[in-house]
XYZ file of C-alpha atoms in Angstrom:
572
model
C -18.541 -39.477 8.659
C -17.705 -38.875 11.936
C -20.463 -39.211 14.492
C -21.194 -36.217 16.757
C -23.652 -34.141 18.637
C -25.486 -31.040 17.801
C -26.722 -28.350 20.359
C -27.792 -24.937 20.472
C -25.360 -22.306 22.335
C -25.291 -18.439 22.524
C -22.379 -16.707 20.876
C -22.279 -13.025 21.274
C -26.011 -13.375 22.037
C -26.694 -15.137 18.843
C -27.596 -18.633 18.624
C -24.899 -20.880 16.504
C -25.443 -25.081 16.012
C -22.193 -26.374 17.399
C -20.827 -30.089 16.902
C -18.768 -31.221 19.651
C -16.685 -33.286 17.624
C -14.103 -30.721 15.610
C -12.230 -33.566 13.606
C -15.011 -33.049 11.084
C -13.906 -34.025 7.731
C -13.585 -32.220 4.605
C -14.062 -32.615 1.083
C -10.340 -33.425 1.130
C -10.133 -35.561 4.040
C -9.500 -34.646 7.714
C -8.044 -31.604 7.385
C -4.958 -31.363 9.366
C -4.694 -27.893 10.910
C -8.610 -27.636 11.339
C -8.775 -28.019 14.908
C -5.707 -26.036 15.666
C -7.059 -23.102 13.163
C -10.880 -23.383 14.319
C -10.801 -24.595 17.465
C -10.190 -21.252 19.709
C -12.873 -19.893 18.634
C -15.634 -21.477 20.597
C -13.438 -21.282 23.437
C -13.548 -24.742 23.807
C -12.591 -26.632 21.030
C -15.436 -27.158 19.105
C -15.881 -26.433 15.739
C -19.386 -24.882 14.239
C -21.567 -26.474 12.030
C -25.329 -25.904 10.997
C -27.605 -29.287 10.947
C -28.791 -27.776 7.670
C -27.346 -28.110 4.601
C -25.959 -24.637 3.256
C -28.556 -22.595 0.800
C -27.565 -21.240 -3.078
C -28.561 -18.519 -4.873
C -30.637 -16.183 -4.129
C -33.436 -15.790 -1.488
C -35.887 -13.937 -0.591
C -34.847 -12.249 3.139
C -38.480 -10.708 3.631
C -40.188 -13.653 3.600
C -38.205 -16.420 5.208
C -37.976 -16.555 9.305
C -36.649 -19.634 9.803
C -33.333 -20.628 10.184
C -30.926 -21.934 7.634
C -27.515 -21.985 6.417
C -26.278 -19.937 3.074
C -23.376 -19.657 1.032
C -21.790 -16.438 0.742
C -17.635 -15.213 -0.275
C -15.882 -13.373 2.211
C -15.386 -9.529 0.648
C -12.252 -8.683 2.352
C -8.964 -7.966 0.614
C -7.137 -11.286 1.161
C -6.224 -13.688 -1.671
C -7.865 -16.619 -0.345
C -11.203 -15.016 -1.095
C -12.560 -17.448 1.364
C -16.065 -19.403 0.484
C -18.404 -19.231 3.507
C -21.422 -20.970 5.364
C -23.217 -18.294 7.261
C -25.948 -19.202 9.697
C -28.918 -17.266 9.118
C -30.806 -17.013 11.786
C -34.087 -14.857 10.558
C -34.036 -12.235 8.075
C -32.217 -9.983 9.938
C -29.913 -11.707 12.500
C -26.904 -13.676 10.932
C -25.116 -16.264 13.487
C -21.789 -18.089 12.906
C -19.677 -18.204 9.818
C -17.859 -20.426 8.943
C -15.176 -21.886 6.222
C -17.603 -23.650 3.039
C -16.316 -27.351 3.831
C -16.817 -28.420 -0.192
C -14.695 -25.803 -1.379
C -11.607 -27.343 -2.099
C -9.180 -24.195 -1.375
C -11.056 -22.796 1.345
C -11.492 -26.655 2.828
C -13.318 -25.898 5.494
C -11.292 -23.089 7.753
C -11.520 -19.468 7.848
C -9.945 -16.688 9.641
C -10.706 -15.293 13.282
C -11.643 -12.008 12.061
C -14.431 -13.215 9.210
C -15.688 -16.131 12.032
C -16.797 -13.660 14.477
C -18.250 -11.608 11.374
C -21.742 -11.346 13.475
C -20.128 -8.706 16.035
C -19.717 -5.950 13.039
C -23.049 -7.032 11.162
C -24.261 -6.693 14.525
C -22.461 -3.980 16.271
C -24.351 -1.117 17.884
C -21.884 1.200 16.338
C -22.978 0.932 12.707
C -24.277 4.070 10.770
C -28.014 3.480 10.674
C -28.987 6.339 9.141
C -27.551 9.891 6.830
C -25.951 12.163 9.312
C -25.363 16.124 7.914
C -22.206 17.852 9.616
C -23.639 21.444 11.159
C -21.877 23.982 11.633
C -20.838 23.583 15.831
C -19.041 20.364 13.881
C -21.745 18.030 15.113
C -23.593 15.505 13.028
C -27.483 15.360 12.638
C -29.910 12.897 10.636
C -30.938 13.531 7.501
C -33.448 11.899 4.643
C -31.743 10.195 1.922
C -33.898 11.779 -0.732
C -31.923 15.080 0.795
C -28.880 13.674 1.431
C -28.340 12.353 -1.958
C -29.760 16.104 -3.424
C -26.906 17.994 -1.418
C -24.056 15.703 -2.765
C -25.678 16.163 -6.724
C -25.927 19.763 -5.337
C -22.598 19.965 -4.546
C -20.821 17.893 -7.419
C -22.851 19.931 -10.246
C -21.392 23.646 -8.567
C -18.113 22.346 -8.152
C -18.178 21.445 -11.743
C -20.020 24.594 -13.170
C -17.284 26.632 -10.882
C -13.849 24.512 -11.853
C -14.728 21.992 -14.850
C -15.604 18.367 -14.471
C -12.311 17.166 -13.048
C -12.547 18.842 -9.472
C -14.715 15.703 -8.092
C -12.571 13.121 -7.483
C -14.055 9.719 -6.414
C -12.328 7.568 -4.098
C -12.114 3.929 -3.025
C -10.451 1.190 -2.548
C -10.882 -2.345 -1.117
C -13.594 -2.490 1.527
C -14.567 -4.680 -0.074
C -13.541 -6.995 -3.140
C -16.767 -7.605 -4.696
C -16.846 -6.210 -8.240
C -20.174 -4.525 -8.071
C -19.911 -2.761 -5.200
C -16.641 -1.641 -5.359
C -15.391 -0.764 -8.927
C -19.068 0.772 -9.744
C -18.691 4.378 -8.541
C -15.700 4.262 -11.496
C -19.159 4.407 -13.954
C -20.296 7.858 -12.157
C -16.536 8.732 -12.735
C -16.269 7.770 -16.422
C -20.005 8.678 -17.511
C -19.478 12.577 -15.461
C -15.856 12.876 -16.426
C -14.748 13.349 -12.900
C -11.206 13.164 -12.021
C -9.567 9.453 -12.871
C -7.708 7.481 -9.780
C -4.445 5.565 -9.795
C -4.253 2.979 -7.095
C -1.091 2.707 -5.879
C -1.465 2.351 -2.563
C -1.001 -1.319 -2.258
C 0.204 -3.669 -4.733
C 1.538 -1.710 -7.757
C 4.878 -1.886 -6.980
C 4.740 -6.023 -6.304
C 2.107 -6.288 -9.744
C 5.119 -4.505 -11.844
C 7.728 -6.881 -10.506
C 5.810 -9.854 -10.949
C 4.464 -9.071 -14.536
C 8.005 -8.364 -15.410
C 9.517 -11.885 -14.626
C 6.579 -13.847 -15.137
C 4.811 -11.683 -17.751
C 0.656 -12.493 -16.479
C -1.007 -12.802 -12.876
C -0.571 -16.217 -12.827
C 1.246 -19.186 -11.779
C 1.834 -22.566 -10.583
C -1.581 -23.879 -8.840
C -2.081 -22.801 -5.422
C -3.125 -26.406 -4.001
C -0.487 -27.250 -5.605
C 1.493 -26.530 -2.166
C 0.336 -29.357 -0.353
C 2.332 -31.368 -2.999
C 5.678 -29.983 -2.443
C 8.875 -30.812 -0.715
C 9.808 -27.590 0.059
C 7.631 -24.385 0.740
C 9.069 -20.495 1.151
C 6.926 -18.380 1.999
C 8.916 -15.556 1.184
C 7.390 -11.532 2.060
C 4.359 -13.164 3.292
C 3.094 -13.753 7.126
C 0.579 -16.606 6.276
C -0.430 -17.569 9.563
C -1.793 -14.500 10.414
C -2.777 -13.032 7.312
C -3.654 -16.155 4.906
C -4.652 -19.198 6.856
C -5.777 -21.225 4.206
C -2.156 -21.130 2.828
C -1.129 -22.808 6.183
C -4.033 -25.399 5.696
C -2.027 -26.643 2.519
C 1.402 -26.465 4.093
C 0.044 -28.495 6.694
C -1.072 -31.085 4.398
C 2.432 -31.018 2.638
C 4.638 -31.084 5.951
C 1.968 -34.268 7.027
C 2.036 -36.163 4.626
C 5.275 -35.290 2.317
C 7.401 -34.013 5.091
C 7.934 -31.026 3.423
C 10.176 -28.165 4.978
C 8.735 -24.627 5.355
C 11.020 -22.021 4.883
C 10.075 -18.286 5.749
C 11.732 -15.843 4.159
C 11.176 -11.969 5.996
C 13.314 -9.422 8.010
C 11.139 -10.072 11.240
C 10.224 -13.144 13.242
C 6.833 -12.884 12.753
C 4.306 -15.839 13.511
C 4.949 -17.576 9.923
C 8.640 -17.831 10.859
C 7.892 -18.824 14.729
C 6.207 -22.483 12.977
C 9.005 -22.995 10.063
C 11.553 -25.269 10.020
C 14.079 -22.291 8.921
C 13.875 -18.444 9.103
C 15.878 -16.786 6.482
C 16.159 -12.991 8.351
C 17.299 -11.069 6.313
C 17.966 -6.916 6.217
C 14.474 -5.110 5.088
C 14.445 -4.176 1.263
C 17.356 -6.511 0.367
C 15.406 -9.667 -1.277
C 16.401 -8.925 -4.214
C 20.150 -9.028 -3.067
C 19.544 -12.476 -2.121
C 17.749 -13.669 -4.642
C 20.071 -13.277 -7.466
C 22.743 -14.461 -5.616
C 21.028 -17.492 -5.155
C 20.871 -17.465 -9.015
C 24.765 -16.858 -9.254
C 25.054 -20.570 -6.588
C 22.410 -22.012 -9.509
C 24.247 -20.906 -12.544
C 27.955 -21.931 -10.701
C 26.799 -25.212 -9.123
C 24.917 -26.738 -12.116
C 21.548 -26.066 -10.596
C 20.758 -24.066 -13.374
C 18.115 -25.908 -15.827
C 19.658 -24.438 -19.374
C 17.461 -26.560 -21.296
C 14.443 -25.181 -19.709
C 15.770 -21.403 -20.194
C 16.375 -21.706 -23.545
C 12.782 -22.879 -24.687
C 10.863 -20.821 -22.113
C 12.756 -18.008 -21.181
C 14.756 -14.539 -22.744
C 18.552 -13.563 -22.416
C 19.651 -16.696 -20.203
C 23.101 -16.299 -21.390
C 23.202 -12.587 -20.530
C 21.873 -12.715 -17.657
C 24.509 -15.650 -16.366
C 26.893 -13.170 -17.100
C 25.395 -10.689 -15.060
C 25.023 -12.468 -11.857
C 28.853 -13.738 -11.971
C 29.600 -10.850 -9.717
C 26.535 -11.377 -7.452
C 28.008 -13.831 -5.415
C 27.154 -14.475 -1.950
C 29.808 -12.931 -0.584
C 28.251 -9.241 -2.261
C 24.982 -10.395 -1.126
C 26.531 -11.097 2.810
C 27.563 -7.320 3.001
C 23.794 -6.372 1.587
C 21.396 -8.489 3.504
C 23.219 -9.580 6.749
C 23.041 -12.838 5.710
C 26.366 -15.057 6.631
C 27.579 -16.731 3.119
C 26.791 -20.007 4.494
C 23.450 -19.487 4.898
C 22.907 -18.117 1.424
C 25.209 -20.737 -0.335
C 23.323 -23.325 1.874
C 19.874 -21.968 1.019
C 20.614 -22.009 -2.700
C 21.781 -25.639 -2.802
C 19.068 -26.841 -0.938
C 16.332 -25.272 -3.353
C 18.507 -25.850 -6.242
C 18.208 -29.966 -5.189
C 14.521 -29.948 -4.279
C 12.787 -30.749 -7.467
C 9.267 -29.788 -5.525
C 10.245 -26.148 -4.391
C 7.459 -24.360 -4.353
C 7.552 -20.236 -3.661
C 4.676 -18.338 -2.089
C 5.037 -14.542 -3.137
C 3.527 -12.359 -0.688
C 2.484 -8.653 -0.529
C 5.193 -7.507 2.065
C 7.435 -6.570 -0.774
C 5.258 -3.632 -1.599
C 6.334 -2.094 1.782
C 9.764 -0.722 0.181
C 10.602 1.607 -2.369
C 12.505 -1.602 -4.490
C 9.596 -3.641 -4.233
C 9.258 -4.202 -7.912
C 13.113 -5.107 -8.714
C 12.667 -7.474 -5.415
C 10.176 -9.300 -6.885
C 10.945 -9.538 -10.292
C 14.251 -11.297 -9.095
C 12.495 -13.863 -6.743
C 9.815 -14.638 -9.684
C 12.926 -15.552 -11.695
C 14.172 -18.256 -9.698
C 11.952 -20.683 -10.917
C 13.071 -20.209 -14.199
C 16.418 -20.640 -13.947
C 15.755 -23.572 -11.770
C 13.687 -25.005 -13.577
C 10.577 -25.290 -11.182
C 7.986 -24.556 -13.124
C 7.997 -27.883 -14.746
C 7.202 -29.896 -11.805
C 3.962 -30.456 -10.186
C 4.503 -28.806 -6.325
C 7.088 -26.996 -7.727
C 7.364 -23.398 -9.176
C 6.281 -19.658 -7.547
C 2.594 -18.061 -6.760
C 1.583 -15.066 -6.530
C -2.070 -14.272 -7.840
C -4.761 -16.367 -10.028
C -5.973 -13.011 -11.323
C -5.165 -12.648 -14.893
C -7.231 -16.246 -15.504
C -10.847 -15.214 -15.108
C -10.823 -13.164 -18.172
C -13.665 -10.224 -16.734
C -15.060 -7.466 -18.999
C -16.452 -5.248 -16.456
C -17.778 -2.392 -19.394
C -20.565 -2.511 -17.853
C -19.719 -2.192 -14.650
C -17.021 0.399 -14.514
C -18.169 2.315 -17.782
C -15.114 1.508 -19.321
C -17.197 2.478 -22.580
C -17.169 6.077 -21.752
C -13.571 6.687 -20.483
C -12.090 10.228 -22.459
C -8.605 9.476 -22.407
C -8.197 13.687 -21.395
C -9.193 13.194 -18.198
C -6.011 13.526 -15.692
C -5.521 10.759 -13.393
C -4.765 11.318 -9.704
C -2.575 9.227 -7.739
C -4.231 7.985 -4.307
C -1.494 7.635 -2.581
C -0.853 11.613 -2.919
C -4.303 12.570 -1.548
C -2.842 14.907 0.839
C -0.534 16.875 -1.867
C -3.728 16.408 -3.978
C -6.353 17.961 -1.530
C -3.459 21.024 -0.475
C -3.159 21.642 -4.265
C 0.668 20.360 -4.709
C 0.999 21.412 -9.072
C 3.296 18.460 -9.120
C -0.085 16.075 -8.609
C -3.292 18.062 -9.740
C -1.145 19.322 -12.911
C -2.856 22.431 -14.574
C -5.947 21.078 -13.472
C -8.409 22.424 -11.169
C -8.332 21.883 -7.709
C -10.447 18.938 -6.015
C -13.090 20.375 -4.571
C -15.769 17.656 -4.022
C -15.391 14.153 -3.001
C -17.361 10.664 -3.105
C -15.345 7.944 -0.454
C -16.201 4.666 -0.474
C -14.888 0.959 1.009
C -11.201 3.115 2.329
C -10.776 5.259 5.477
C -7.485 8.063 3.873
C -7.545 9.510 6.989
C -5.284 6.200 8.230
C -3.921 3.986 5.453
C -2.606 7.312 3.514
C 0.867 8.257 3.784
C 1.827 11.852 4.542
C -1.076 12.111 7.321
C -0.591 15.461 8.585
C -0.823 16.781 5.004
C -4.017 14.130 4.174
C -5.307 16.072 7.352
C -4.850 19.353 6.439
C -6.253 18.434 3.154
C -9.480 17.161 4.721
C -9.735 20.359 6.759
C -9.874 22.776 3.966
C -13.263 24.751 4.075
C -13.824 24.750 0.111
C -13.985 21.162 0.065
C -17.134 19.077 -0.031
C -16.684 15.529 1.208
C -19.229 12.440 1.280
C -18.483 9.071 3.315
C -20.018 6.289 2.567
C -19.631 3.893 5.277
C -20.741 1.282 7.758
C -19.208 2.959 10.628
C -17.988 6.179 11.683
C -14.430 6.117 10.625
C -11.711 9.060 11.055
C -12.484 9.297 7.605
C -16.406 9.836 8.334
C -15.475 12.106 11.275
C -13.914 14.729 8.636
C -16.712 14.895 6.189
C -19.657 17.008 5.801
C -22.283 14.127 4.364
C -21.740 10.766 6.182
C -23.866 8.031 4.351
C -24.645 4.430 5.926
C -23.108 1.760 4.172
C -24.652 -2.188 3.839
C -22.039 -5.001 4.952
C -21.586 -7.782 1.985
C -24.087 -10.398 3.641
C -26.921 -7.056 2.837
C -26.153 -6.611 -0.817
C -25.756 -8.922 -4.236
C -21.677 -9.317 -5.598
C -19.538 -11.348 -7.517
C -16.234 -11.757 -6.537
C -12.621 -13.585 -7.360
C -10.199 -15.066 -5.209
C -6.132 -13.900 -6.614
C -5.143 -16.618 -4.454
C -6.861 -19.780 -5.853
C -8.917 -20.349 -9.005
C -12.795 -19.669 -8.258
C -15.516 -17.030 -9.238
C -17.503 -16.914 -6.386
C -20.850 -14.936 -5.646
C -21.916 -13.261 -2.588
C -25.855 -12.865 -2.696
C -27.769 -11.054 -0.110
C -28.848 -13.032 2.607
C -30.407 -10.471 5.287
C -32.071 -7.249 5.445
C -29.655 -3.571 5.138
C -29.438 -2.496 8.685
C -32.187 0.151 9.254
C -31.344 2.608 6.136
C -28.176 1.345 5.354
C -27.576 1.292 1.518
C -25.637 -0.763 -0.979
C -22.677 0.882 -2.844
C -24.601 0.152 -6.065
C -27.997 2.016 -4.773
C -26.061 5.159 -4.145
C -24.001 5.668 -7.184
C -26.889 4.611 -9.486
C -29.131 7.148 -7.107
C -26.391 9.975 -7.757
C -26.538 9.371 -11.525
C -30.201 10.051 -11.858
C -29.928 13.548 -9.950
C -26.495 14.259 -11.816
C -28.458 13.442 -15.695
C -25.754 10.532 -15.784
C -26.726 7.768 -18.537
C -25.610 4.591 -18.959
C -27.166 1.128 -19.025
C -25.076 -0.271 -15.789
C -27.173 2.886 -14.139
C -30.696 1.159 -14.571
C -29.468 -2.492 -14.044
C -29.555 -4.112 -10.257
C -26.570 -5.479 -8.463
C -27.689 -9.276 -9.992
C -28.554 -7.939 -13.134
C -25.002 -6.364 -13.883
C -23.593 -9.770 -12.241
C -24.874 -11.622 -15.016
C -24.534 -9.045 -17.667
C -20.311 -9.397 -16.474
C -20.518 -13.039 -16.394
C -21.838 -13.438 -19.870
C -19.604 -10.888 -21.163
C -16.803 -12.729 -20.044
C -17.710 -16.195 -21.214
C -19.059 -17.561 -17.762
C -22.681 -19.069 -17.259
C -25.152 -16.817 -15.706
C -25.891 -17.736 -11.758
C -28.836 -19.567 -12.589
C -26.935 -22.377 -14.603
C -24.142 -22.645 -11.872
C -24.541 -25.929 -9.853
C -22.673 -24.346 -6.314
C -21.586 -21.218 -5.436
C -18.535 -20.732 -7.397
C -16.769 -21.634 -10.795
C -13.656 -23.444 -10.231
């Protein structure tokens, strides 16, 4: 153990324990990018620590003053799911948070954004209370007993006027945690509101993927650190997945590994490699399978492999002959010689180990994209080799039957399904997307903000503005989402509510129990759909559980021990 000295310094006007020595070690061993990732953000190159040792399970945040660490999951929609120490300070005031140093993936770092997590718990621009649009377009405060009254109100005349299907829920990935997001679908199933497809992020990556590699899962994450070669390839890891860096670290220390970043900008992942492949937007694919047609010509190809593990090896051979690099050149702006060059050097690196990222989703070809690079492995023969093969999510191995949760028990296959990437054709009543049903005319929102991550925004405003639609926000702060509706609702932040969450970009269940007070009146998630559902006559068991009952209810249904019999704060 390194020796060092604790003090007591104000960060944002909360006190944080600070060590001045930031070579701490992890569970792993000095971890290698640690200072480099942590250090800024003290402003002086320290790294924070509590003297305390960090606190499991649940507590109870009325009665405890004093400070202490806890263990919580970060609930943001990044694979690395990060495990976290957060300095609690009383039961209100949170200070520092930090990466959990005996989780193995997370290892002891964690991102800018979730380190400085106190300013938004914090912030003087939080929704503390239910604000009521009037009719000059201000907002006023209103009781929760009438607040949640006018939204039953509202959802049981919109249905008595159009049928069931005119409320449409909405959400998306505020947060990750299972409870607290994929909940309201139980007041959607149970009410037989209008279903939601969510397409707005991944589908097009999760149908290229699942058609190459045929499950949401792949060669072990930490598995990284033990390969000779790493591409991170539609990913920006630096800035978007640090922990990935912390293992390619490792691997460039103490293998010598080469990183190569594959992406048609030099973005800060490509500024650190040792080679960035820049290639045309949209045209991965392109290269991909002309990197196949070098594997198949050169002898790269492991045939042995294919033919035990894989379909059609001989057919598709055939089809790449006239993929060569020269076709790809003319596609992704590639010169030849950096393809051919590329190829060989994969196809001769036993340990080649491919990150898949999310950036693929950002074309139209996405899927095809991706279900070419997810091949290479294959026809390599990668996957056979420990640091070798291709990642992309973990999330098809934790097995969860969230009945109870979503109300998956009371889904009537009738009900139409609305894509939410459409919600502005949706909300201006485009037949091609609400079908022969019945307009939307009543919305719940929770843990997304339309009015800016929606495409088509001119039409997603002009849906918003219609005067025969009833909208209700539930959020922490007043988004341009919030600013539209008529019923603004304040939202808790995940270190004020009970969840269970799991990382697609390692291997734990992790929970995230409550370790200080809701903000003023803020409410969980959970609180307000199960409110709704007694005023709207909705039944269902998930309705009368808590947020740690259904967490154990999920976990037992899905073959995991209830939190009580786990030894840390995650299942690995």
């Amino acid at each position: 153990m390194v020796p060092f000295t604790a003090g007591l310094v104000l960060f944002n006007a909360y006190p944080v324990v600070v060590m001045a020595d930031p070579s701490m070690p992890t569970e792993s061993g000095p971890n290698p990018c640690l200072m480099k990732l942590l250090g800024s953000h003290s402003g002086d190159g320290r790294v924070c620590w509590s003297a305390l040792p960090p606190r499991r399970g649940p507590i109870n945040v009325s009665r405890m003053d004093t400070p202490q660490t806890v263990f919580s999951t970060c609930p943001h929609d990044c694979p690395s799911q990060c495990a976290l120490e957060v300095e609690r300070l009383d039961r209100h005031t949170i200070g520092r948070v930090r990466g959990a140093r005996t989780q193995r993936y997370t290892d002891g770092v964690v991102c800018a954004k979730v380190a400085r997590y106190a300013e938004r718990v914090h912030h003087p621009g939080r929704l503390k209370t239910p604000l009521l649009k009037q009719a000059d377009g201000e907002f006023m405060p209103i009781g929760w007993d009438d607040a949640l009254d006018l939204v039953a109100e509202k959802f049981t005349q919109a249905t008595q006027a159009f049928g069931s299907e005119t409320v449409w829920p909405y959400y998306y990935a505020g947060t990750m945690g299972k409870v607290q997001r994929d909940g309201i679908n139980r007041l959607r199933h149970v009410m037989r509101y209008s279903g939601m497809k969510k397409t707005i992020c991944t589908g097009t990556v999760h149908s290229g993927w699942k058609a190459g590699v045929g499950a949401f899962m792949g060669g072990s994450p930490y598995e990284m650190a033990d390969a000779d070669m790493i591409i991170l390839w539609g990913t920006n890891a630096v800035a978007t997945q640090v922990n990935v860096m912390s293992h390619v670290a490792r691997a460039r220390k103490e293998r010598g590994a080469k990183l190569i970043v594959i992406d048609p900008y030099r973005n800060s992942s490509a500024e650190v490699a040792d080679q960035h492949i820049c290639l045309r937007p949209g045209t991965d694919g392109a290269l991909a399978v002309a990197i196949m047609h070098v594997l198949f010509a050169e002898g790269y190809a492991d045939r042995d492999y294919m033919a035990r593990y894989t379909d059609v090896p001989d057919q598709l051979e055939e089809h790449l002959k006239a993929r060569t690099p020269e076709w790809a050149s003319r596609i992704t702006g590639l010169t030849v010689e950096e393809i051919v060059t590329f190829a060989r050097a994969y196809g001769a690196t036993e340990r080649a180990f491919i990150r898949v990222g999310f950036g693929f989703s950002r074309s139209r070809n996405g899927s095809a994209n991706v279900h070419a690079v997810s091949c290479l492995p294959s026809v390599a023969g990668k996957w056979l080799t420990k640091g070798g093969g291709a990642f992309f999510s973990n999330s098809d191995i934790y097995h969860f039957k969230q009945t109870t949760i979503e109300g998956l028990d009371a889904i009537d296959p009738s009900i139409r399904v609305l894509d939410m990437s459409r919600i502005g054709a949706v909300l201006t009543g485009d037949k091609h997307d609400i079908g022969c049903g019945p307009p939307v005319t009543a919305m719940l929102i929770q843990n997304t903000n339309p009015m800016v991550v929606a495409p088509e925004h001119n039409i997603v405003r002009q849906g918003f503005a219609r005067e025969d639609l009833f909208v209700c926000v539930h959020e922490q702060f007043m988004t341009e989402t919030a600013e539209v509706a008529d019923l603004v609702l304040p939202a808790t932040t995940f270190l004020e509510h009970d969840d269970l969450y799991s990382g697609g970009g390692h291997s734990y269940i992790q929970l995230g129990l409550q370790a200080i007070e809701p903000l003023e009146e803020a409410r969980s998630n959970h609180s307000v759909i199960c409110s709704l559902a007694k005023r709207l006559g909705a039944e269902h068991p998930g309705f009368i559980m808590s947020a740690r009952e259904l967490i154990d209810m999920t976990l037992r249904d899905s073959g995991w021990p209830e939190v009580a019999d786990w030894d840390d704060n995650w299942i690995d």
